[in-house]
């Protein structure tokens, strides 16, 4: 005889099944998730920490209908990594969501950008300050800014963790005459196993793992003029391998089409390397044409056939990316958190060019599809290709082309996108989280009461209903 030991996630799912949250009438985004398991390692061995992380969306849900305390303010703090347009975009998206949900909330943005970065300016919609740093060294914070940070109700750091934040917070403490702000740290997609956002840190992480909190999406797309004359595909990719796979897949998929193919790209080096290092015969191509502003280069392939035209657009804004996604043929490329969020928001069939740090997120996406879209094996096979880093690009591209010829793949993708936008939407949880942390700032004993209540729940002394709703009675 032996005891079957359950890991902490399996234990909490058995103790408090997902169905109990649904029976309480919680919306899908606030219901803990049933797919996937835990990474290995000591970061995921503490039952209480894992349970709290798994249930966090439900735990903050009760704050949604509470009034915002008077004088509440938040500073959205974002460290923009080099070439981190997505970090900057996530900051503005978060600010927009919070302002719409809580018009009386005072919001200010503090943005740290690399000194050589020319694209990042102040957000015109919010009071903001932009600071620069060099080589990941600490940025300089004036005493006036430190005092402003010290006087806010909440510092919300999203979506990357500033390496010097702990030192900065000590400076904020020193600048405070009375109270210090509450802090909330929210990580980018797929970083639940990182040193900044694993369960023991007490921080949150966006993404699709069952311990992560979902996707930060544009739920309202601005009116965009889509008057574009010609047909094209939009490949917002980043790596040589990603471009090579995408091009092979599209060329094989459109093999019987004799018309020229146009693909809009966003950088030149990676696709040029792909064109140089791959074999492009067998697709009925006469030539590959590369357009970059006023320059045009032609690479001959055969005597006759169609043309593959790659047109590079540099320095694309968020609105420009949305316009290209909306007007492109429905096989688009994405490469990171923000571009993935765009394709989900816009219901576009996507190819994901996954760099190494995105592989955990893609694995979670695959696990999710197996759990919620099991009837579409072509979808699972397609998502698995994003994880394949060994098969030669041409062979993998041809496999993707065969999958694209299966209509059920598009049906499965449509269902997946719909599910992501409903049950994996982080936006309302972001609002509830910010409101809960502001309440903690104004009512410090509330946090202690909630921690006690949660421990009593895990010990079986409190019901799930008491856990989710009793905190409101504490406040009111």
Tab-separated table of C-alpha atoms in Angstrom, residues 251-444:
chain	number	residue	atom	x	y	z
A	251	UNK	CA	3.661	29.359	-50.955
A	252	UNK	CA	2.708	25.682	-50.659
A	253	UNK	CA	-0.850	26.594	-49.585
A	254	UNK	CA	-1.231	28.925	-52.599
A	255	UNK	CA	0.660	26.659	-55.013
A	256	UNK	CA	-2.220	26.341	-57.474
A	257	UNK	CA	-2.861	30.085	-57.492
A	258	UNK	CA	-1.004	31.743	-60.384
A	259	UNK	CA	-1.512	35.313	-59.143
A	260	UNK	CA	1.350	37.228	-57.542
A	261	UNK	CA	1.592	37.058	-53.737
A	262	UNK	CA	2.231	40.189	-51.676
A	263	UNK	CA	3.360	39.995	-48.044
A	264	UNK	CA	3.776	43.044	-45.820
A	265	UNK	CA	6.667	42.618	-43.367
A	266	UNK	CA	8.016	44.809	-40.565
A	267	UNK	CA	11.782	44.229	-40.707
A	268	UNK	CA	14.288	43.302	-43.413
A	269	UNK	CA	17.237	41.378	-41.981
A	270	UNK	CA	15.408	38.219	-40.859
A	271	UNK	CA	13.393	37.694	-44.098
A	272	UNK	CA	16.472	38.451	-46.227
A	273	UNK	CA	18.403	35.770	-44.326
A	274	UNK	CA	15.514	33.339	-44.822
A	275	UNK	CA	15.413	34.014	-48.554
A	276	UNK	CA	19.190	33.587	-48.803
A	277	UNK	CA	19.360	30.321	-46.827
A	278	UNK	CA	16.269	28.496	-48.134
A	279	UNK	CA	15.358	26.760	-51.404
A	280	UNK	CA	12.416	28.518	-53.093
A	281	UNK	CA	12.051	26.288	-56.135
A	282	UNK	CA	8.962	24.149	-56.613
A	283	UNK	CA	6.437	26.882	-55.836
A	284	UNK	CA	5.953	28.242	-59.364
A	285	UNK	CA	7.904	31.422	-58.584
A	286	UNK	CA	9.558	33.505	-61.255
A	287	UNK	CA	11.124	35.959	-58.821
A	288	UNK	CA	11.103	37.357	-55.305
A	289	UNK	CA	10.786	41.144	-55.086
A	290	UNK	CA	11.781	43.051	-51.948
A	291	UNK	CA	10.519	46.603	-51.516
A	292	UNK	CA	11.824	48.932	-48.832
A	293	UNK	CA	10.636	52.541	-49.131
A	294	UNK	CA	12.042	53.717	-52.481
A	295	UNK	CA	14.328	50.715	-53.005
A	296	UNK	CA	13.376	47.531	-54.860
A	297	UNK	CA	15.462	44.373	-55.228
A	298	UNK	CA	14.599	41.440	-57.481
A	299	UNK	CA	15.859	37.895	-56.880
A	300	UNK	CA	15.307	35.619	-59.922
A	301	UNK	CA	14.061	32.066	-59.289
A	302	UNK	CA	12.898	30.673	-62.682
A	303	UNK	CA	12.134	31.752	-66.250
A	304	UNK	CA	8.387	31.888	-65.773
A	305	UNK	CA	5.872	31.971	-62.958
A	306	UNK	CA	4.422	34.365	-60.393
A	307	UNK	CA	6.103	36.911	-58.169
A	308	UNK	CA	6.451	36.899	-54.400
A	309	UNK	CA	6.562	40.532	-53.258
A	310	UNK	CA	7.820	41.394	-49.764
A	311	UNK	CA	7.008	44.997	-48.834
A	312	UNK	CA	8.652	46.313	-45.676
A	313	UNK	CA	6.900	48.859	-43.433
A	314	UNK	CA	9.042	50.305	-40.645
A	315	UNK	CA	8.009	51.891	-37.326
A	316	UNK	CA	4.432	50.647	-37.308
A	317	UNK	CA	2.111	52.211	-34.722
A	318	UNK	CA	-0.520	50.186	-32.876
A	319	UNK	CA	-3.253	51.594	-35.120
A	320	UNK	CA	-1.211	50.771	-38.234
A	321	UNK	CA	-0.768	47.190	-37.021
A	322	UNK	CA	-4.505	46.879	-36.386
A	323	UNK	CA	-5.271	48.195	-39.863
A	324	UNK	CA	-2.891	45.718	-41.480
A	325	UNK	CA	-4.303	42.805	-39.477
A	326	UNK	CA	-7.874	43.762	-40.385
A	327	UNK	CA	-7.217	44.234	-44.093
A	328	UNK	CA	-4.841	41.281	-44.567
A	329	UNK	CA	-5.872	37.901	-45.890
A	330	UNK	CA	-6.721	35.644	-42.955
A	331	UNK	CA	-3.336	34.027	-42.305
A	332	UNK	CA	-1.354	36.609	-40.356
A	333	UNK	CA	1.884	36.474	-38.396
A	334	UNK	CA	2.435	37.584	-34.794
A	335	UNK	CA	5.507	37.492	-32.589
A	336	UNK	CA	4.819	38.535	-28.980
A	337	UNK	CA	2.293	39.419	-26.307
A	338	UNK	CA	0.866	42.558	-27.874
A	339	UNK	CA	0.690	41.309	-31.475
A	340	UNK	CA	-0.876	38.055	-30.229
A	341	UNK	CA	-3.413	40.123	-28.299
A	342	UNK	CA	-4.189	42.051	-31.479
A	343	UNK	CA	-4.906	38.936	-33.539
A	344	UNK	CA	-7.140	37.535	-30.792
A	345	UNK	CA	-9.034	40.816	-30.464
A	346	UNK	CA	-9.508	40.978	-34.236
A	347	UNK	CA	-10.377	37.278	-34.752
A	348	UNK	CA	-7.509	36.635	-37.161
A	349	UNK	CA	-6.111	33.200	-37.988
A	350	UNK	CA	-2.525	33.476	-36.756
A	351	UNK	CA	0.927	32.018	-37.184
A	352	UNK	CA	3.091	32.589	-34.087
A	353	UNK	CA	6.835	33.177	-34.470
A	354	UNK	CA	7.800	32.056	-30.977
A	355	UNK	CA	11.179	33.159	-29.551
A	356	UNK	CA	12.610	31.039	-26.747
A	357	UNK	CA	11.021	33.012	-23.881
A	358	UNK	CA	7.543	32.578	-25.475
A	359	UNK	CA	7.654	28.783	-25.629
A	360	UNK	CA	6.011	28.286	-22.182
A	361	UNK	CA	3.139	30.498	-23.347
A	362	UNK	CA	2.746	28.499	-26.569
A	363	UNK	CA	2.804	25.265	-24.566
A	364	UNK	CA	-0.011	26.660	-22.391
A	365	UNK	CA	-1.937	27.609	-25.539
A	366	UNK	CA	-1.553	24.053	-26.802
A	367	UNK	CA	-2.658	22.563	-23.450
A	368	UNK	CA	-5.649	24.877	-23.411
A	369	UNK	CA	-6.689	23.790	-26.918
A	370	UNK	CA	-6.479	20.125	-25.920
A	371	UNK	CA	-8.793	20.791	-22.965
A	372	UNK	CA	-11.357	23.139	-24.494
A	373	UNK	CA	-11.175	22.325	-28.233
A	374	UNK	CA	-10.548	18.576	-28.129
A	375	UNK	CA	-12.813	17.949	-31.142
A	376	UNK	CA	-10.322	19.693	-33.451
A	377	UNK	CA	-7.130	17.568	-33.685
A	378	UNK	CA	-5.946	19.645	-36.656
A	379	UNK	CA	-5.832	22.657	-34.330
A	380	UNK	CA	-3.614	20.831	-31.831
A	381	UNK	CA	-1.352	19.641	-34.667
A	382	UNK	CA	-1.102	23.208	-35.973
A	383	UNK	CA	-0.267	24.727	-32.579
A	384	UNK	CA	2.379	22.064	-32.030
A	385	UNK	CA	4.270	23.380	-35.057
A	386	UNK	CA	4.955	26.610	-33.108
A	387	UNK	CA	6.863	24.524	-30.568
A	388	UNK	CA	8.898	22.648	-33.182
A	389	UNK	CA	12.428	24.089	-33.268
A	390	UNK	CA	14.186	21.207	-35.041
A	391	UNK	CA	12.284	20.284	-38.223
A	392	UNK	CA	13.736	22.092	-41.269
A	393	UNK	CA	11.642	25.182	-42.139
A	394	UNK	CA	10.597	23.924	-45.564
A	395	UNK	CA	9.307	20.598	-44.225
A	396	UNK	CA	7.493	22.299	-41.360
A	397	UNK	CA	6.027	24.902	-43.704
A	398	UNK	CA	4.702	22.185	-46.003
A	399	UNK	CA	3.128	20.427	-43.019
A	400	UNK	CA	1.399	23.676	-42.041
A	401	UNK	CA	0.165	24.118	-45.626
A	402	UNK	CA	-1.429	20.664	-45.516
A	403	UNK	CA	-3.144	21.578	-42.233
A	404	UNK	CA	-4.389	24.855	-43.733
A	405	UNK	CA	-6.155	22.812	-46.413
A	406	UNK	CA	-8.320	21.201	-43.702
A	407	UNK	CA	-11.468	23.337	-43.131
A	408	UNK	CA	-11.807	21.987	-39.593
A	409	UNK	CA	-8.605	23.830	-38.650
A	410	UNK	CA	-10.280	27.175	-39.303
A	411	UNK	CA	-13.361	26.052	-37.360
A	412	UNK	CA	-11.170	25.040	-34.425
A	413	UNK	CA	-9.259	28.317	-34.534
A	414	UNK	CA	-12.519	30.282	-34.536
A	415	UNK	CA	-13.682	28.429	-31.427
A	416	UNK	CA	-10.307	28.921	-29.737
A	417	UNK	CA	-10.295	32.667	-30.409
A	418	UNK	CA	-13.836	33.017	-29.087
A	419	UNK	CA	-12.897	31.121	-25.921
A	420	UNK	CA	-9.802	33.240	-25.370
A	421	UNK	CA	-11.819	36.461	-25.610
A	422	UNK	CA	-14.399	35.338	-23.074
A	423	UNK	CA	-12.976	32.998	-20.435
A	424	UNK	CA	-9.353	34.204	-20.716
A	425	UNK	CA	-9.916	37.955	-20.756
A	426	UNK	CA	-7.698	39.703	-18.189
A	427	UNK	CA	-9.248	43.186	-18.561
A	428	UNK	CA	-11.981	42.887	-15.876
A	429	UNK	CA	-9.617	41.096	-13.511
A	430	UNK	CA	-7.182	43.988	-13.926
A	431	UNK	CA	-9.917	46.413	-12.829
A	432	UNK	CA	-10.919	44.214	-9.885
A	433	UNK	CA	-7.283	43.736	-8.854
A	434	UNK	CA	-6.525	47.463	-8.911
A	435	UNK	CA	-9.658	48.230	-6.931
A	436	UNK	CA	-8.827	45.531	-4.356
A	437	UNK	CA	-5.304	46.872	-3.855
A	438	UNK	CA	-6.619	50.416	-3.472
A	439	UNK	CA	-8.998	49.154	-0.783
A	440	UNK	CA	-6.032	47.477	0.920
A	441	UNK	CA	-4.244	50.820	0.869
A	442	UNK	CA	-7.136	52.708	2.465
A	443	UNK	CA	-8.155	49.864	4.818
A	444	UNK	CA	-4.945	48.020	5.843
